[in-house]
Coordinates of C-alpha atoms and ligand atoms in Angstrom, one line a residue:
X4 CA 53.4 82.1 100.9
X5 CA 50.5 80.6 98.8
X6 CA 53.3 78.8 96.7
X7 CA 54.4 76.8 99.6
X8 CA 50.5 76.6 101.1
X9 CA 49.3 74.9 97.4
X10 CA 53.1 72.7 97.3
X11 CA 51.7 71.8 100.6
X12 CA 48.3 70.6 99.9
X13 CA 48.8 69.3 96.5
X14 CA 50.8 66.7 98.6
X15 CA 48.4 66.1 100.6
X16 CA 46.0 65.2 98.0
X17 CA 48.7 62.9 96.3
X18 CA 49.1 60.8 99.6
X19 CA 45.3 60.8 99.5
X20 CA 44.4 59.4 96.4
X21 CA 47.5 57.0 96.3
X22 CA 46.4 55.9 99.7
X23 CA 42.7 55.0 98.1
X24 CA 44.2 53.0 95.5
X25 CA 47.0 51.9 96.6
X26 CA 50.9 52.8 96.3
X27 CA 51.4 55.0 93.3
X28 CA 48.1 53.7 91.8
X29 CA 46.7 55.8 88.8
X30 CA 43.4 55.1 87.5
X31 CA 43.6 55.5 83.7
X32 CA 41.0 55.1 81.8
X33 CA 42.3 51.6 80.1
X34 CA 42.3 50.0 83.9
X35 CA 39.3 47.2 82.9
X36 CA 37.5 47.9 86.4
X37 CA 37.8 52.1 84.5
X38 CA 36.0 50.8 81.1
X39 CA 32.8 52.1 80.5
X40 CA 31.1 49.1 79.4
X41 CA 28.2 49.4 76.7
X42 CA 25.4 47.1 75.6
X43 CA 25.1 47.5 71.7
X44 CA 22.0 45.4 70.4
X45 CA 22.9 45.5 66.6
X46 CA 20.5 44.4 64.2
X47 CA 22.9 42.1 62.3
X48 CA 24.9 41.6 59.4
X49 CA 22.3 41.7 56.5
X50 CA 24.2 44.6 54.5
X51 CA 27.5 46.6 54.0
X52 CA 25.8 50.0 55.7
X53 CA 25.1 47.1 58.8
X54 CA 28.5 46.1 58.7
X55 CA 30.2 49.8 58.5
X56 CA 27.5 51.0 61.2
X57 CA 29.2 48.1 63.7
X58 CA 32.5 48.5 62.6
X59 CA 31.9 52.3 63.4
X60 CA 30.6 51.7 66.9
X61 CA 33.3 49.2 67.4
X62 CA 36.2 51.5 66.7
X63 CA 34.9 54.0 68.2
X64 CA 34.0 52.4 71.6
X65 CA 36.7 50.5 71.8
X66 CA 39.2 49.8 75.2
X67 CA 41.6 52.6 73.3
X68 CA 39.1 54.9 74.0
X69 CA 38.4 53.8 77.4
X70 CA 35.3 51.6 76.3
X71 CA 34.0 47.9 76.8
X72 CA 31.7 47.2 74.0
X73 CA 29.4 44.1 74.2
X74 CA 27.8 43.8 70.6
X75 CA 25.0 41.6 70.2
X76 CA 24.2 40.7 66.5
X77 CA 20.3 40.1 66.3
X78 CA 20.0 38.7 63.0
X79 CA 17.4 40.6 62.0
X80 CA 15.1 39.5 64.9
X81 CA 13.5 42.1 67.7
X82 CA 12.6 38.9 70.0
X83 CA 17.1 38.2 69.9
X84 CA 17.2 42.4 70.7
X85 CA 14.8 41.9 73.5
X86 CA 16.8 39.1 75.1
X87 CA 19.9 40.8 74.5
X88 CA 19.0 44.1 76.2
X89 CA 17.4 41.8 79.6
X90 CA 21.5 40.4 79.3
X91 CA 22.8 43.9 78.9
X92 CA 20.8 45.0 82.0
X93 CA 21.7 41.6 84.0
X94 CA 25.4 42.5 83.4
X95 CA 24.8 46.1 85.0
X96 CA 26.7 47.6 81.7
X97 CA 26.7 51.7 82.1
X98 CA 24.8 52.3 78.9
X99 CA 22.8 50.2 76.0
X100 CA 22.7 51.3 72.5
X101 CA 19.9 49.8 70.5
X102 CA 19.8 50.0 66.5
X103 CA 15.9 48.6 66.3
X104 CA 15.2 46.5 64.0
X105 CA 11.5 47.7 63.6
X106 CA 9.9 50.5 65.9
X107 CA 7.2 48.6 67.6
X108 CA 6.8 46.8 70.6
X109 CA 9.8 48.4 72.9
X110 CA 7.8 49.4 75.6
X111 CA 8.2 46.6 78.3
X112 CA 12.3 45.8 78.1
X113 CA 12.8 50.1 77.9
X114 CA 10.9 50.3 81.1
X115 CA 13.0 47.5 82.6
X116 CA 16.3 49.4 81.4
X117 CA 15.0 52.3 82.8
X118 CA 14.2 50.8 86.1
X119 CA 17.6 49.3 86.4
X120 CA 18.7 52.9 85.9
X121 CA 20.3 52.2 82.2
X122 CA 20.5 55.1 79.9
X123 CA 19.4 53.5 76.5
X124 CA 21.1 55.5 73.2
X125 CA 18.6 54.7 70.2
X126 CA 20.3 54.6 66.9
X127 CA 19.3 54.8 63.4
X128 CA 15.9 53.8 62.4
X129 CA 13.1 55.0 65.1
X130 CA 11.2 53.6 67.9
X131 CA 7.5 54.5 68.3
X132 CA 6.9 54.2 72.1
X133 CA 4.3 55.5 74.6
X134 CA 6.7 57.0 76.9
X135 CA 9.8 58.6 75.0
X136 CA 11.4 59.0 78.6
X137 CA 12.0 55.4 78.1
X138 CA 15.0 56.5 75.8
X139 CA 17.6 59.0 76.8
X140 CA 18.0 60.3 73.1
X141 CA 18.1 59.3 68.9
X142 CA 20.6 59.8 66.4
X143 CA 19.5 58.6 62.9
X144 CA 18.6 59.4 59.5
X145 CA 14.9 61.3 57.8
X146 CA 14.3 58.3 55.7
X147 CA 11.2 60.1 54.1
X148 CA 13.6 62.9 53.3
X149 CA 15.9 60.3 51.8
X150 CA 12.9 58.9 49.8
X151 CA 11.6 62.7 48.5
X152 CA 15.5 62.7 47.4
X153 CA 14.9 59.5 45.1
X154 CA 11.7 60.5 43.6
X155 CA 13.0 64.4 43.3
X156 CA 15.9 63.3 40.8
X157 CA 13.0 60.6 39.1
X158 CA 11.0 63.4 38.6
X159 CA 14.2 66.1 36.9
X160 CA 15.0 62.4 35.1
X161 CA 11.5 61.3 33.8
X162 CA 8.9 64.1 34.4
X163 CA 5.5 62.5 34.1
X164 CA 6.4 60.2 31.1
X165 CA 5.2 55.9 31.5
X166 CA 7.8 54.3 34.2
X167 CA 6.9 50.7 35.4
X168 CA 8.4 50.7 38.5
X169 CA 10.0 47.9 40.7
X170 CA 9.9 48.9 44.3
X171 CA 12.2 46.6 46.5
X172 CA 11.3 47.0 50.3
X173 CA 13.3 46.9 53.1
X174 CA 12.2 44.6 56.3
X175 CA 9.1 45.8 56.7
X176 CA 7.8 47.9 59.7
X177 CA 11.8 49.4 60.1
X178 CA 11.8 53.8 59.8
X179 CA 14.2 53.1 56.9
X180 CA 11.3 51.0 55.2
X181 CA 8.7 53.1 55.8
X182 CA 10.2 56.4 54.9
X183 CA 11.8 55.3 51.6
X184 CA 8.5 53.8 50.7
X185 CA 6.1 56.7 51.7
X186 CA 8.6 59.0 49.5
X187 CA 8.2 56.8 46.9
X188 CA 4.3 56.5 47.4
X189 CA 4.1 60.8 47.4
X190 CA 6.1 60.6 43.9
X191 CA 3.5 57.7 42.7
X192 CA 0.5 59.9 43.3
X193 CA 2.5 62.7 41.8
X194 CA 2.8 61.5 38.6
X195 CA 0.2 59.3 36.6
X196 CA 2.6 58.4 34.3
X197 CA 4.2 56.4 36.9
X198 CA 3.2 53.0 37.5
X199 CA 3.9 50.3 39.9
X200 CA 4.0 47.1 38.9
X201 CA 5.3 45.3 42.1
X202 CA 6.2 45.9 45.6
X203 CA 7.9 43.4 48.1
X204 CA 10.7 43.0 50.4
X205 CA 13.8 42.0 50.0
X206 CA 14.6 42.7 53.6
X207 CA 17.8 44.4 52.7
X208 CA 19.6 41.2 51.3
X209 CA 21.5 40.6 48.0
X210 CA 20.0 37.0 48.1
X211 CA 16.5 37.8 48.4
X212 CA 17.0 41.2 45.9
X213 CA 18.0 38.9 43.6
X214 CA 15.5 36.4 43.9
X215 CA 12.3 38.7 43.4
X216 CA 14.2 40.1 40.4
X217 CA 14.8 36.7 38.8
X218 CA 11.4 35.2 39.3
X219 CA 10.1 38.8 38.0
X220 CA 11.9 38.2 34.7
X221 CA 10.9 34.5 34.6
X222 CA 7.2 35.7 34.6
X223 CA 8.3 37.8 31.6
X224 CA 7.5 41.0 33.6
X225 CA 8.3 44.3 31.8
X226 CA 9.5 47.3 34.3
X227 CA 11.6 50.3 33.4
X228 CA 13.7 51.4 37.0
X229 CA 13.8 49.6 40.0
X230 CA 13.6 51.7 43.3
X231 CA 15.8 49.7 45.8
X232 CA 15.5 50.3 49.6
X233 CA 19.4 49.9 50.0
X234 CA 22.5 49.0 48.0
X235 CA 22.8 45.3 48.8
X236 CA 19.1 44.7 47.1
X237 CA 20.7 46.8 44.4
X238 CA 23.3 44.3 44.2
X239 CA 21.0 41.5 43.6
X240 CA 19.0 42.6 41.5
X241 CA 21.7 43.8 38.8
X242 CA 23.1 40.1 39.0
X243 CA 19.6 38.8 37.9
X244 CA 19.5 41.6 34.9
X245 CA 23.1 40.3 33.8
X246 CA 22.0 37.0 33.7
X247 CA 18.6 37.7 31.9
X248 CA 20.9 39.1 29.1
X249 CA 19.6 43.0 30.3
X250 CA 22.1 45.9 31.0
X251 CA 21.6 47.3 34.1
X252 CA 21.3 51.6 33.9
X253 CA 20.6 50.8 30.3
X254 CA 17.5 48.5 29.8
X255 CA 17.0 48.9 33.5
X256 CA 17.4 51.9 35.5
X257 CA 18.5 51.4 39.2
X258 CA 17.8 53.8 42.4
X259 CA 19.2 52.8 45.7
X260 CA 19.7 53.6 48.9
X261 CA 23.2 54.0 51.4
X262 CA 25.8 55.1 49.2
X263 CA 28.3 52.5 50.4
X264 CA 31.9 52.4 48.2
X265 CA 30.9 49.3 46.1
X266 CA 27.3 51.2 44.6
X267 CA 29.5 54.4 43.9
X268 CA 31.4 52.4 42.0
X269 CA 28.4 51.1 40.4
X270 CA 27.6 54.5 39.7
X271 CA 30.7 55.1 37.8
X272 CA 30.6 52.3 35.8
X273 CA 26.6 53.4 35.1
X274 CA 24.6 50.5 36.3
X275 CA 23.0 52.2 39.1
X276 CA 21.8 55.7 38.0
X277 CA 21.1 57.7 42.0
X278 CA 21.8 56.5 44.7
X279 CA 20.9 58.9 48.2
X280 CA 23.1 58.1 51.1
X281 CA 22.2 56.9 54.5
X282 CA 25.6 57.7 56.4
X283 CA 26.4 54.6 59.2
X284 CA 29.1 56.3 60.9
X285 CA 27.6 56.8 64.2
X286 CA 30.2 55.5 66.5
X287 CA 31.8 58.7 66.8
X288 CA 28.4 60.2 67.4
X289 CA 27.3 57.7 70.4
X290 CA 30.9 58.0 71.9
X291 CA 30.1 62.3 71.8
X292 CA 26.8 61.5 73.4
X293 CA 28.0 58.9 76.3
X294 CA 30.9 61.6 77.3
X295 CA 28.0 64.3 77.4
X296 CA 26.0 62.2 79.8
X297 CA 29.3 61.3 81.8
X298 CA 29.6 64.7 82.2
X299 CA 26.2 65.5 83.7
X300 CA 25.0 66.7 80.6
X301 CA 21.6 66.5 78.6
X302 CA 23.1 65.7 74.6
X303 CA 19.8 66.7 72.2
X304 CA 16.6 63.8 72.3
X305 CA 16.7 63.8 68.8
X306 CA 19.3 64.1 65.9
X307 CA 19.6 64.1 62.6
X308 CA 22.4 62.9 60.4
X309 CA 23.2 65.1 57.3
X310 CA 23.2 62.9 54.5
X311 CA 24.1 63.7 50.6
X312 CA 23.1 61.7 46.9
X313 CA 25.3 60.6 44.4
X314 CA 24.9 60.1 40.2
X315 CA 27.3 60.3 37.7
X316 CA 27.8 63.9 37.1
X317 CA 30.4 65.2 39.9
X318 CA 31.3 62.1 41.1
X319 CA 34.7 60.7 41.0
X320 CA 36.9 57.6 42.3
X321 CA 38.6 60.7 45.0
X322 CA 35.4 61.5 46.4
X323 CA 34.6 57.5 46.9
X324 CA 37.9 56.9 48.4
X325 CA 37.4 59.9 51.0
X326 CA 34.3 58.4 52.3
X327 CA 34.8 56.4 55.7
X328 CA 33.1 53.1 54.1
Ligands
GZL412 C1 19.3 52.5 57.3 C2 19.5 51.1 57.8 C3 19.2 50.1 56.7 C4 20.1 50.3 55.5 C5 20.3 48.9 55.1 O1 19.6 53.4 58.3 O2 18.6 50.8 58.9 O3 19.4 48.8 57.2 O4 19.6 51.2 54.5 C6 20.4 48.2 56.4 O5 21.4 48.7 54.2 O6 20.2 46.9 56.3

């Protein structure tokens, strides 16, 4: 009897829904009007962690998946984020995902998101904001961690004997500025052997890491290790040893930042000595948060991405090929 009750209303139901959307429709997730459309301000392309971090987001939000993304590439500027987020919230999208490019000054365009009723996602480096219900939750990296891990392996490497250090800054006023340079500011007053003898930014570029290097060796500027903010920097600034005649990890040694594929291989080949990863791969992590929220649930405010270091010693062209960039 309860066979032929349920055969009974499970028709029913089928001549229901077919009648809302019409004969036989199915909604399937890859029906456009179906796609949960997100806002992604990105900060731009200045790096190869940037360009894995939007690749990331990209495959995983994609149509596939039952996503509309709408990246917006900032280059490098919060007033470009700003505008793109007042878009994002003109367009009605379901969700915006912001990767700031510093932490200030989010108050005003969060409170207009949240008055639209937009869920904002914050990913990577931080925000520091009055009201933190402006943001549904964070998923990043502990750059000061990340820092302490850089001047840890200085200190197993160099104890307290002389080091003229070359710091290379990120854009300054990001998380991932700060914390790298507050870790490397603990390890300064650490050791008095240690000494700093210059500090700018390179704002994450190849270009510009290169630049500060040259027109350090011009000057005729003696330094021992150069503490760069992220790989790209790195990058530069080995170009300007070459061409000064200097080996880099020999004359020079190099610390970086992000681990991407091309400084491991740097690291094989000896030129950059440590370099402490800052994983990108957060798509995965956004799409697990967005299918929470979908579900009515409340994902964590704050998470942290476990991250990892790399030198020489137990590393190995297998482990950089099994890395997802
Ligand atoms: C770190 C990220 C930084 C990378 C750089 O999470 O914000 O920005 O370290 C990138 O490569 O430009």
């Amino acid at each position: 009897m309860k066979k032929v009750i349920l055969t009974a209303l499970l028709a029913a139901l089928c001549i229901v829904f077919s009648a809302c959307g019409g004969p036989g429709a199915v909604s399937t997730p890859k029906d456009e009007k179906d796609l949960i459309v997100v806002g992604f301000s990105q900060v731009g392309a200045e790096s190869d962690w940037r360009n894995a971090n939007t690749l990331s987001m990209q495959t995983a939000l994609s149509p596939e998946n039952g996503y509309r993304l709408i990246l917006d590439d900032a280059q490098q500027k919060q007033e470009k984020q700003i505008t793109a987020i007042r878009n994002f919230i003109n367009q009605g999208v379901d969700y915006i995902v912001l990767a700031p490019t510093t932490e200030r000054s989010w108050d005003t365009v969060l409170g207009e998101a949240k008055a639209a009723g937009i869920p904002v996602i914050i990913v990577d480096r931080m925000i520091e904001i009055e009201d933190t219900g402006l943001f549904t939750c964070w998923i990043g990296s502990d750059f000061r961690r990340e820092g302490d891990t850089a001047v840890t392996w200085m200190d197993s490497r160099f104890g307290n004997a002389p080091l003229r250090i070359v710091h290379l800054q990120g854009n300054i006023g990001s998380t991932a500025q700060i914390g790298r340079t507050d870790g490397l500011d603990a390890g300064l007053a650490a050791h008095d052997g240690w000494q700093l003898v210059f500090r700018s930014s390179g704002d994450f570029t190849q270009a510009k890491g290169q630049e500060l290097v040259e027109a350090l060796l011009e000057e005729g500027q003696g330094f021992d290790l150069i503490y760069s903010e992220n790989d790209n920097m790195a990058y530069g600034a080995i170009d300007a040893l070459k061409k000064a005649g200097l080996r880099p990890g020999e004359d020079v040694k190099i610390v970086s930042f992000d681990a991407s594929s091309t400084a491991l291989h740097m690291i094989l080949n000896g030129e950059i000595s440590f370099d402490v990863e800052c994983n990108p791969l957060h798509g995965p992590r956004v799409r697990a948060i967005i299918e929470q929220l979908e579900k009515g649930e409340t994902p964590p405010k704050f998470t942290y991405v476990e991250e990892t270091s790399f030198e020489k010693e137990g590393l190995s062209e297998e482990i950089i090929s099994a890395r997802g960039y």
